[in-house]
Coordinates of C-alpha atoms in Angstrom, one line a residue:
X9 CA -28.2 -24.3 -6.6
X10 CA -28.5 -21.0 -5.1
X11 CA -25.2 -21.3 -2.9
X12 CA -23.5 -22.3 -6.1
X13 CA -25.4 -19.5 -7.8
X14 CA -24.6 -17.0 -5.6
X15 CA -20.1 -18.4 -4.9
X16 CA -20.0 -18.1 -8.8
X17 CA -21.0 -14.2 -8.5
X18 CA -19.1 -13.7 -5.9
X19 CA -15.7 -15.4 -7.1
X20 CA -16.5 -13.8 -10.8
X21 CA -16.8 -10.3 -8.9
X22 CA -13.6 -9.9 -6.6
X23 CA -11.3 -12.2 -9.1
X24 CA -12.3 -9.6 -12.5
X25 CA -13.0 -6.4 -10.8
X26 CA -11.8 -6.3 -7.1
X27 CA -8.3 -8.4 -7.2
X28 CA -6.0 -6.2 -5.8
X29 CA -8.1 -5.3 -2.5
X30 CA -6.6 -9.2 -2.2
X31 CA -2.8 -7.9 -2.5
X32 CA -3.3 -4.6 -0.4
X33 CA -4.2 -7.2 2.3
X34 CA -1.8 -9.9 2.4
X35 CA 1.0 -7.1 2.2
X36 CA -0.5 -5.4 5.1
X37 CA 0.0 -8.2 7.6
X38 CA 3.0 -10.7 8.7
X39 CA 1.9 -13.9 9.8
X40 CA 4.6 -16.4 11.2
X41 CA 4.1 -20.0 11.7
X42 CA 6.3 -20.5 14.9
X43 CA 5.5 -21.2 18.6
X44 CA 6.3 -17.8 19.8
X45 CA 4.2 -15.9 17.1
X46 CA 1.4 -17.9 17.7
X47 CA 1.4 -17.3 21.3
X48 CA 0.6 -14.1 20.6
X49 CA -2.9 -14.8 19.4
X50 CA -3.9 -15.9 22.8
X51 CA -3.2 -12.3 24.1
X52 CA -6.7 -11.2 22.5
X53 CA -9.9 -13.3 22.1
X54 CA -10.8 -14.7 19.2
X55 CA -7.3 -16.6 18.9
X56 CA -8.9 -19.0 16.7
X57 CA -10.6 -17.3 14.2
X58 CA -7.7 -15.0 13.9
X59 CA -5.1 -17.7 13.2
X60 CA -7.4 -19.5 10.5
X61 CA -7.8 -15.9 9.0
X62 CA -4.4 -14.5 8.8
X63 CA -3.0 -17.9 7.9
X64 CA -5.4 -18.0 4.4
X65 CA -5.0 -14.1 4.1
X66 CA -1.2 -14.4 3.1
X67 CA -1.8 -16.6 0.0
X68 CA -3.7 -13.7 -1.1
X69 CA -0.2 -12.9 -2.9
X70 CA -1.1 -15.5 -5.5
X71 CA -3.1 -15.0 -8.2
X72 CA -6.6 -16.3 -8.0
X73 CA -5.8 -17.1 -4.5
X74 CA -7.7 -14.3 -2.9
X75 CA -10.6 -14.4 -4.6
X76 CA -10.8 -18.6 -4.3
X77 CA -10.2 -18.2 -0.7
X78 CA -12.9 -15.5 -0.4
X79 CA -15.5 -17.4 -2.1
X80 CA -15.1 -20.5 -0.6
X81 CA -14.6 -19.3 3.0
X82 CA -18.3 -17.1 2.7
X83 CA -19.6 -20.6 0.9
X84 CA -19.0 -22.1 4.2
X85 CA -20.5 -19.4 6.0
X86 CA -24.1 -19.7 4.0
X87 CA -23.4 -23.3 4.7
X88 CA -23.1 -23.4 8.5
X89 CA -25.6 -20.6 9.3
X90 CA -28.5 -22.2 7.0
X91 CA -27.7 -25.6 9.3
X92 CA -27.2 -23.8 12.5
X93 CA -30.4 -22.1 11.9
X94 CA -32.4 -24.9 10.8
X95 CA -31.1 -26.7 14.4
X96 CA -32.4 -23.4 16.1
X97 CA -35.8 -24.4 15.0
X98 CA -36.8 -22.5 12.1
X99 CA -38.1 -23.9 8.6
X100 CA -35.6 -24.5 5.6
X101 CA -37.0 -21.7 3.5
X102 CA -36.1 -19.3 6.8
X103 CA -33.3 -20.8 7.5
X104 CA -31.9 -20.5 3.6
X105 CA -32.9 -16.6 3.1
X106 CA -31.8 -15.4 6.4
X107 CA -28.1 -17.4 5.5
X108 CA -27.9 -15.6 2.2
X109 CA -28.8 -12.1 3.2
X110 CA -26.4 -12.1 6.4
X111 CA -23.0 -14.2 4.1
X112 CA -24.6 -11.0 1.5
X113 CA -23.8 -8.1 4.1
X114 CA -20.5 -10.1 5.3
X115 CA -19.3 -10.1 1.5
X116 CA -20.3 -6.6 1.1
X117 CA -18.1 -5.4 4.4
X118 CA -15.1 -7.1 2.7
X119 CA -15.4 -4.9 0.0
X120 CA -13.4 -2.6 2.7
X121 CA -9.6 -3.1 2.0
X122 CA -9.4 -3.0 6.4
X123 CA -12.2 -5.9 6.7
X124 CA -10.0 -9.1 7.8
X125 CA -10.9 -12.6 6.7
X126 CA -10.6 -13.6 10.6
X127 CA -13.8 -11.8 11.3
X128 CA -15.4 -14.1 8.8
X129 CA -14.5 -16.9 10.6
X130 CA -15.5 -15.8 14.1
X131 CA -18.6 -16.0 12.5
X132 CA -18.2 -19.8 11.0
X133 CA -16.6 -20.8 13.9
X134 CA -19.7 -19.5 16.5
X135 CA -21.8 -21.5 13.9
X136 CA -19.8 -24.5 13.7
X137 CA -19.9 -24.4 18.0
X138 CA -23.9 -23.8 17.4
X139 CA -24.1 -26.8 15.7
X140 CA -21.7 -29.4 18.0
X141 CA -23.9 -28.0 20.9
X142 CA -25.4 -30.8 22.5
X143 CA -29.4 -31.1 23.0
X144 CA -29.7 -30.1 26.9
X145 CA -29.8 -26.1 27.1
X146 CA -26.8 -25.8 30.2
X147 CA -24.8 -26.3 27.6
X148 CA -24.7 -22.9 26.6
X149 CA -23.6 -21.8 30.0
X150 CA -20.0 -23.4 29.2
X151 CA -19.8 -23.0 25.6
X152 CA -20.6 -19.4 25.2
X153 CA -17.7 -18.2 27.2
X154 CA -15.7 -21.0 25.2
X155 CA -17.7 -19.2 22.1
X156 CA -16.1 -15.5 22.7
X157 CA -12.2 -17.3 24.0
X158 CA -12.2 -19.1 20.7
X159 CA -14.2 -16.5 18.1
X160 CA -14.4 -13.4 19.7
X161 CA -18.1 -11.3 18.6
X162 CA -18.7 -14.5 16.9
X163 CA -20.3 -15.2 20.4
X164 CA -23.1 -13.1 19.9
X165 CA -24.1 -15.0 16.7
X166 CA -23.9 -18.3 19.1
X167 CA -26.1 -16.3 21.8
X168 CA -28.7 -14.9 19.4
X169 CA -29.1 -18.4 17.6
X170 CA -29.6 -20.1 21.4
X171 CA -31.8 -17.4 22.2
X172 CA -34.6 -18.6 19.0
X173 CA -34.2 -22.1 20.2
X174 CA -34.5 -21.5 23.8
X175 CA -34.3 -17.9 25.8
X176 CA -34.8 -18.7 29.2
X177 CA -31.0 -19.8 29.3
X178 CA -29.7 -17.6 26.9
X179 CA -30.9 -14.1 28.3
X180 CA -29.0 -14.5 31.6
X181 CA -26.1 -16.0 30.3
X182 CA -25.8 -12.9 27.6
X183 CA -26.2 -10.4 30.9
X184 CA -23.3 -12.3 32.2
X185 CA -21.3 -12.0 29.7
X186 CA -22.0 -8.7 28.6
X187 CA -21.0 -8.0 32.7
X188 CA -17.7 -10.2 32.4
X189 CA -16.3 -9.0 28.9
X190 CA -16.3 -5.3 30.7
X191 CA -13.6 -6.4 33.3
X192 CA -11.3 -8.7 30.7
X193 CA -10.2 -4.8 29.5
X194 CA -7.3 -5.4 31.5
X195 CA -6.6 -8.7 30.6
X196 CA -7.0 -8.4 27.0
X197 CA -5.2 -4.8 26.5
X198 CA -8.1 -3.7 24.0
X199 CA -10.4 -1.3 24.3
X200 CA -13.9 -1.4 26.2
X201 CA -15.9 -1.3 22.6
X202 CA -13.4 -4.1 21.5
X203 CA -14.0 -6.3 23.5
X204 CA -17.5 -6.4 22.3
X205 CA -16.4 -6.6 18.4
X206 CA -12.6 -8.2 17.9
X207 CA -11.8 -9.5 15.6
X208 CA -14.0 -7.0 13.9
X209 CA -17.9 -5.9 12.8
X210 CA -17.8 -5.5 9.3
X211 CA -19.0 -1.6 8.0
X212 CA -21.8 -1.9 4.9
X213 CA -19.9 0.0 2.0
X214 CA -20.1 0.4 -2.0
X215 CA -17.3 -1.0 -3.6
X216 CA -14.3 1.3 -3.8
X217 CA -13.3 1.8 -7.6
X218 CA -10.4 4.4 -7.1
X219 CA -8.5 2.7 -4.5
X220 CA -8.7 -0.4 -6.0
X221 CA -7.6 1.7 -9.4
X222 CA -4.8 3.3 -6.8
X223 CA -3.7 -0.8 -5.3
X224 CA -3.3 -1.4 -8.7
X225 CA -0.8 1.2 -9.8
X226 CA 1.0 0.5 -6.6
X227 CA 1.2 -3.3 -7.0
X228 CA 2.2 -3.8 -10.4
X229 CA 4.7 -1.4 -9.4
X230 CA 5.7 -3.7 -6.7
X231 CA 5.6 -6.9 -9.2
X232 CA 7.8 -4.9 -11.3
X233 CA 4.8 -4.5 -14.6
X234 CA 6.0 -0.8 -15.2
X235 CA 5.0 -0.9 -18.5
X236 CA 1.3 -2.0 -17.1
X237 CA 2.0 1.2 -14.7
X238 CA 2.5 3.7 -17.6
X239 CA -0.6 2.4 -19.6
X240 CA -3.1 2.3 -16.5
X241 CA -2.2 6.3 -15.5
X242 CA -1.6 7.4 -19.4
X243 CA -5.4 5.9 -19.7
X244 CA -6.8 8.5 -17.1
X245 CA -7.9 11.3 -18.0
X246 CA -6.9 13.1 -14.6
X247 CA -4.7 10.6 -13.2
X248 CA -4.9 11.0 -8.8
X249 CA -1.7 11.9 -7.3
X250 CA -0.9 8.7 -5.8
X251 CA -0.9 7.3 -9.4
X252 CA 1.5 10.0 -10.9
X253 CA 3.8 9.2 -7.9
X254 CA 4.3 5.9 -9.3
X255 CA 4.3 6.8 -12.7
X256 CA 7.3 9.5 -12.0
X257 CA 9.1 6.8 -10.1
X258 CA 9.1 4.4 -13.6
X259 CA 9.7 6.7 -15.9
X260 CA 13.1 8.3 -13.7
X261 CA 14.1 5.0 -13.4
X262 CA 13.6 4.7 -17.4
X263 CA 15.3 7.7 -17.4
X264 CA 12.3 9.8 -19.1
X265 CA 11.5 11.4 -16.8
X266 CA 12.2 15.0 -18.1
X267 CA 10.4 14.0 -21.1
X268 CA 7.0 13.7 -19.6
X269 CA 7.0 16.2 -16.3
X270 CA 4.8 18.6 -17.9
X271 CA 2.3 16.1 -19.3
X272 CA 0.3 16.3 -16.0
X273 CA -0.1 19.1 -13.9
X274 CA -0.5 19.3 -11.4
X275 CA 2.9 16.6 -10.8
X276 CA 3.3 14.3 -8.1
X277 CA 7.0 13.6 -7.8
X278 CA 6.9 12.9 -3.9
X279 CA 10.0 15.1 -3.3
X280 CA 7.5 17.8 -1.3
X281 CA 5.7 15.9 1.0
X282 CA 6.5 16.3 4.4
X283 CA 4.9 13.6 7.1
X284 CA 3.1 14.4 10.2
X285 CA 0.1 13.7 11.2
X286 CA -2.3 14.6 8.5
X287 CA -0.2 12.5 5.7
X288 CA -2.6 10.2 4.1
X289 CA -2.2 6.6 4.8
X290 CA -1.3 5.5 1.6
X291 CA 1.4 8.0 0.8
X292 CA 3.2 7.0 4.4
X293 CA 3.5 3.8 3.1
X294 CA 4.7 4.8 -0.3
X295 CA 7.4 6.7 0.6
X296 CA 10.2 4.1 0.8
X297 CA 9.5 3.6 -2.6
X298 CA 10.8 6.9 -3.5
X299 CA 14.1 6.7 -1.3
X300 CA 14.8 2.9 -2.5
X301 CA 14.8 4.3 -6.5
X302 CA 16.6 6.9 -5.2
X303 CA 19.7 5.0 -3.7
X304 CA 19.5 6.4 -0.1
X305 CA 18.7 3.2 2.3
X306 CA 18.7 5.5 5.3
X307 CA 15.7 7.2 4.8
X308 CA 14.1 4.1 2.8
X309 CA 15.0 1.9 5.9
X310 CA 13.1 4.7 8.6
X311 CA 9.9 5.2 5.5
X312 CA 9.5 1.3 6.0
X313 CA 9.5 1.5 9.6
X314 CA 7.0 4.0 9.2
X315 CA 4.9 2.0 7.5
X316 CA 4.9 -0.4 9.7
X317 CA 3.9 1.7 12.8
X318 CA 0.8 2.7 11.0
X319 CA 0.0 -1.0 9.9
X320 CA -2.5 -3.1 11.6
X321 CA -0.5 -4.8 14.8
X322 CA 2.5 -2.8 13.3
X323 CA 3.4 -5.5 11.1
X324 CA 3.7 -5.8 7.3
X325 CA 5.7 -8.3 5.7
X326 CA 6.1 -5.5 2.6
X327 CA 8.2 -3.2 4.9
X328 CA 10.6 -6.0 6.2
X329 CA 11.2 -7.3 2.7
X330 CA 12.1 -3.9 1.9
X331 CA 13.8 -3.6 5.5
X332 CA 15.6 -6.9 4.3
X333 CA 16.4 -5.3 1.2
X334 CA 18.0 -2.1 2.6
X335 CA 20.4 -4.0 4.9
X336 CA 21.3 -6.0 2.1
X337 CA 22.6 -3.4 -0.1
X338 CA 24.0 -1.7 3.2
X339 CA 25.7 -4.6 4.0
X340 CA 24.6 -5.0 7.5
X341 CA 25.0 -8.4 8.0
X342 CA 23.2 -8.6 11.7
X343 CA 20.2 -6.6 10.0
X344 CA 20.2 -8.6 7.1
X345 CA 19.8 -12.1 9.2
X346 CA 17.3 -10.6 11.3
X347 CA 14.6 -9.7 8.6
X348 CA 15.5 -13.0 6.5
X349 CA 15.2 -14.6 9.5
X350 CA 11.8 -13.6 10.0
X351 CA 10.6 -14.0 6.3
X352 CA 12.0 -17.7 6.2
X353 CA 9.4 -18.5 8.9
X354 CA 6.4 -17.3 6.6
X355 CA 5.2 -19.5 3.6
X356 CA 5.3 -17.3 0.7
X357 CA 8.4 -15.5 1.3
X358 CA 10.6 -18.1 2.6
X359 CA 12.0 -19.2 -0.5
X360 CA 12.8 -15.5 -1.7
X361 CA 14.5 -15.0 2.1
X362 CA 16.9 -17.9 1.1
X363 CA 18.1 -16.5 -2.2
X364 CA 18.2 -12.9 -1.3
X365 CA 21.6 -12.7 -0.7
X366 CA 22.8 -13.8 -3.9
X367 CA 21.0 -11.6 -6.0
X368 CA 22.9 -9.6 -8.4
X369 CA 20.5 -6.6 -7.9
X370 CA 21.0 -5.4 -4.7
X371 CA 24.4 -5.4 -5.7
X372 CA 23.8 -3.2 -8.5
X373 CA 22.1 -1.0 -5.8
X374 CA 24.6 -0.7 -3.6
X375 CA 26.9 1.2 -6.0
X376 CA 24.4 4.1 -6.0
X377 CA 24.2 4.2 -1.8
X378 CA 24.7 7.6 0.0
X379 CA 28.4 7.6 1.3
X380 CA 27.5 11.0 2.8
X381 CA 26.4 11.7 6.5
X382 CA 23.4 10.6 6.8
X383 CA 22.3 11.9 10.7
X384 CA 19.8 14.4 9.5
X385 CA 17.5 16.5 11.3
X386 CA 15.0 16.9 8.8
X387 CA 13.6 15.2 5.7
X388 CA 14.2 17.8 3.2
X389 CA 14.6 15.8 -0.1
X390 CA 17.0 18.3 -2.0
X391 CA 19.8 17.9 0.7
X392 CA 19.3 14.2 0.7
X393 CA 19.5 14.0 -3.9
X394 CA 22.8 16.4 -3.2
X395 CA 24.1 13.8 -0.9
X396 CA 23.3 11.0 -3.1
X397 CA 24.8 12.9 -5.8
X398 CA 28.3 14.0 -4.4
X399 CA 28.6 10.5 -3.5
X400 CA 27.4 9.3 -6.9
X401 CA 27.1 11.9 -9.8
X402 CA 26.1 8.9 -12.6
X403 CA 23.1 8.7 -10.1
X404 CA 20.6 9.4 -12.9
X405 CA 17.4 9.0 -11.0
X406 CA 18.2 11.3 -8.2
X407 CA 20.1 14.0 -11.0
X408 CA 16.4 13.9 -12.8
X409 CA 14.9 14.1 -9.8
X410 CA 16.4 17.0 -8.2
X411 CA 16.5 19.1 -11.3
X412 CA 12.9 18.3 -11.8
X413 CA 11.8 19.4 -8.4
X414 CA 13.2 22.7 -8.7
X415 CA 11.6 23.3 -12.3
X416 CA 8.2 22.1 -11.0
X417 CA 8.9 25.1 -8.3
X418 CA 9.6 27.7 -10.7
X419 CA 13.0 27.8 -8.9
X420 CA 15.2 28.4 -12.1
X421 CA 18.3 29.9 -10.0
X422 CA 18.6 27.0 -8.1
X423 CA 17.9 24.5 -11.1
X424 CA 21.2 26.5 -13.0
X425 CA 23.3 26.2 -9.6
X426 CA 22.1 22.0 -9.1
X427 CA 23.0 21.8 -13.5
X428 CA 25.8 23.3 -12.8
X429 CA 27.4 21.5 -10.5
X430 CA 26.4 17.5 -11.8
X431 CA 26.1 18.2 -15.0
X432 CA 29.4 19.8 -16.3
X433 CA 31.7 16.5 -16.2
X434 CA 28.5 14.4 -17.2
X435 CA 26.6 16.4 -19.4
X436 CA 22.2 15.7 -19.3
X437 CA 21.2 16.9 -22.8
X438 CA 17.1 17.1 -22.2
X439 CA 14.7 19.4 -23.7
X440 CA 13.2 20.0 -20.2
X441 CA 16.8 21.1 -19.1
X442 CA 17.4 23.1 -22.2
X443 CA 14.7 25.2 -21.9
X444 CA 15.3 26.1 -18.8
X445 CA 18.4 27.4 -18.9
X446 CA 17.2 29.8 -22.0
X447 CA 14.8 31.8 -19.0
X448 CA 18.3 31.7 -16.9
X449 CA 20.3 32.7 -19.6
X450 CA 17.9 35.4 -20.8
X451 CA 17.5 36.8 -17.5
X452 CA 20.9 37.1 -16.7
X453 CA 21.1 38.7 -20.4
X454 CA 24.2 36.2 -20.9
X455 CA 26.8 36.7 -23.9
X456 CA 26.3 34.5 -26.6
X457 CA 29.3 32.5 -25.7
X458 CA 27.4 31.5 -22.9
X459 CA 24.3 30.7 -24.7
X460 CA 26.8 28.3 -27.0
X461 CA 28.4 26.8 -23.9
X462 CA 24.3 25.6 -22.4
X463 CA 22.0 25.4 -25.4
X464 CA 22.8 22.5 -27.6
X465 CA 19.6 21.9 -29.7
X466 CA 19.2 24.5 -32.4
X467 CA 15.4 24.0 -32.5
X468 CA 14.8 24.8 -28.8
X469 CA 17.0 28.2 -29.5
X470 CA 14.5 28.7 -32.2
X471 CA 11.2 27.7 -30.7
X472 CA 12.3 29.8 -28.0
X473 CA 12.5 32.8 -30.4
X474 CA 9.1 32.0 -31.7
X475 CA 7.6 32.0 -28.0
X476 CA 9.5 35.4 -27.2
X477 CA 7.2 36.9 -29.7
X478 CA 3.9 35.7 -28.6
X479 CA 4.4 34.3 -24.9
X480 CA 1.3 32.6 -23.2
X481 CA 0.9 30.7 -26.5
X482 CA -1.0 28.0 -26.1
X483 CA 0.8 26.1 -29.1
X484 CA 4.0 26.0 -26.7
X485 CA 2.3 24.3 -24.2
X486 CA 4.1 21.6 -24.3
X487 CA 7.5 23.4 -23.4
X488 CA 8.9 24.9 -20.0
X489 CA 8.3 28.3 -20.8
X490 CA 4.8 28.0 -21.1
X491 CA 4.8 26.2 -17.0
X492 CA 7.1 29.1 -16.4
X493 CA 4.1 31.7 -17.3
X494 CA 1.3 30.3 -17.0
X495 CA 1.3 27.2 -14.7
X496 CA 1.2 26.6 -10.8
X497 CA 4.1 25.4 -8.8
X498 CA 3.3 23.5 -6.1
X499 CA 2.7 24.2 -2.6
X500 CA 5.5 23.4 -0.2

């Protein structure tokens, strides 16, 4: 009753109020269920617990999955330790508190979104080994170093458990190990201190409510929920950066996104940021987002990479799909097979790998691609929107995004030149826009003929007027000429 007790808790917990910790994860990995891939896993210790762990953590992309998973695979835990330590010698009410306090700390370190499942079962599987070891105490001289082969620091749950039922053996054996694990450094390319802890020691933490608020904006972007996207960050009251980000991103590809650049400031529209090496995890791996709903597959394709460098074991099955993605819509056929290829071997992306290359929308995509140059020495977003739009000008996401990055700059000269020169043959009628020119046309003290030729809504000519007479108003906060006075462009 208590374990049930306590799984109900725990599945009720991560399913309502922790699920996309569950996404985040699965996304952030790429497991492949072929010979050489799995060969791999024997290149660090704790092969076993690692496959069992990365093999459950992908179904994390269904719903209910992770949690499910979760709850039954800690269930076990409390299961095994209680009967491992009741075999060490200890009495059942021992043996049940100390198995629910320790699965208690082990659920708590997964509340990290970097905790992997496999460490979980270097535990269990340490347990397990506990329990199938037979009466006479040599044993433990063969099966720890089986222990740490197999499970990794799952063999110091095995040693501590043989050291309560008998520590004559144990003791040396532990010295030995400790001695021998130090020279596998070589042998197991990791690090001296992980050696001692792969596949991972857990970190005690409180649960993280704004980056699972932040994995939420960012996956039901990625499910394609935009109108779920809009309603979490118009809910905040100071929505974080990475939030407006994707918020920006559906509301350009709404095309609305003039209509609400002033609603937040500071704005996030992700055309500034320049990467190096104090770039925040999170936005690294959000940039291809940004280049993909732009139209420019050059700079989305090096972004995924990108990601993928700065992923555990530099793999996430995200960044190929979008890798997959870009070469479909480039039409590289060699890079195409390759990234399919690779998703066909996994079991929740298989099926989409198959019928990627008949779908309409990447065909769709490709008519808004960058048919410039695209060698570039730098990432300066404004030349790459100026490419994109001299190849396309009907390229309304990066036409609202480059005039919207030079507003949020204060940059009006530049805004006029960039209006001018996409928008005369395709005309953008938007408040935002029309306001802006008035401070251009006013400043350059333009003949009316002008003023007829830019400004075609009478009642921002009058509004404007009204906020001549009594500028810094703040009943005109909503417009661009209260920004223009009284706000703060971004740092760049």
């Amino acid at each position: 009753m208590t374990a049930l007790l306590w799984a109900v808790v725990c599945f009720v917990f991560f399913q309502n109020y922790y699920p996309y910790h569950f996404f985040y994860k699965e996304q952030n990995q790429l497991f492949l269920w072929t010979n050489e891939y799995l060969c791999t896993y024997f290149e660090k210790p704790a092969w076993l617990a690692c496959i069992v762990g990365d093999f459950l953590t992908q179904f994390y992309y269904y719903l209910y999955a992770g949690s499910t998973i979760l709850t039954v695979s800690l269930l076990f835990l409390m299961g095994i330790l209680y009967a491992a330590i009741r075999q060490s010698g200890l009495s059942k009410g021992w043996a049940l508190g100390i198995a629910v306090i320790l699965t208690t700390l082990e659920t708590i370190c997964h509340l990290r979104y970097d905790f992997k499942l496999g460490s979980t079962y270097a535990l269990i599987g340490a347990a397990l080994l506990f329990c199938c070891t037979p009466k006479k105490n040599f044993w433990v001289v063969f099966l720890a170093p089986l222990t740490y082969w197999m499970f990794g620091y799952g063999v110091w749950l095995y040693l501590i458990l043989s050291a309560i039922k008998n520590w004559k053996w144990t003791v040396p054996v532990s010295i030995v190990i400790l001695v021998s694990v130090f020279f596998l450094n070589s042998t197991y390319l990791l690090s001296t201190e992980k050696l001692y802890t792969y596949p991972g020691i857990g970190k005690l933490t409180t649960p993280d409510w704004y980056l699972e608020k932040l994995f939420q904006v960012d996956d039901e972007y990625y499910f394609g929920n935009w109108n779920k996207v809009v309603k979490l960050v118009e809910e905040e009251d100071s929505p974080s950066p990475e939030m407006l980000f994707f918020y920006n991103l559906v509301k350009a590809q709404q095309g609305q996104l003039p209509a609400v650049l002033l609603h937040y400031q500071p704005n996030v529209l992700g055309t500034f940021y320049r990467i190096g090496p104090d770039t925040p995890i999170l936005t690294i791996k959000n940039m291809n987002e940004l280049y993909y709903a732009l139209g420019d597959m050059t700079f989305c394709e090096r972004a995924a990479m990108m990601a993928c460098v700065f992923s555990p074991d530099n793999r996430n099955n995200r960044m190929i799909k979008r890798l997959a993605e870009c070469s479909l819509i480039k039409g590289d056929f060699a890079a195409t097979q390759k990234y399919l290829g690779i998703l066909e071997h996994t079991f929740v992306w298989s099926n989409w790998a198959k019928q990627a290359p008949t779908l309409k929308v990447y065909q769709q995509k490709a008519a808004c691609m960058n048919q410039q140059d695209t060698i570039s020495i730098s990432d300066n977003a404004h030349v790459i929107m100026m490419q994109l739009l001299d190849s396309n000008p009907r390229n309304e996401v990066a036409l609202d995004y480059i005039l919207c990055s030079t507003l949020l700059l204060k940059d009006v000269k530049s805004f006029k030149r960039d209006y001018d020169r996409y928008c005369t043959e395709h005309p953008r009628i938007r408040k935002l826009y029309q306001e802006a020119l008035c401070i251009w046309l006013a400043a350059e003290q333009a003949p009316q003929e002008q003023w007829q030729q830019y400004i075609k809504d009478p009642t921002v000519m009058r509004r404007f007027t009204q906020y001549n007479q009594q500028r810094g108003n703040i009943q005109f906060k909503d417009t661009y000429w209260y920004y223009y006075d009284k706000g703060k462009a971004p740092k760049i």
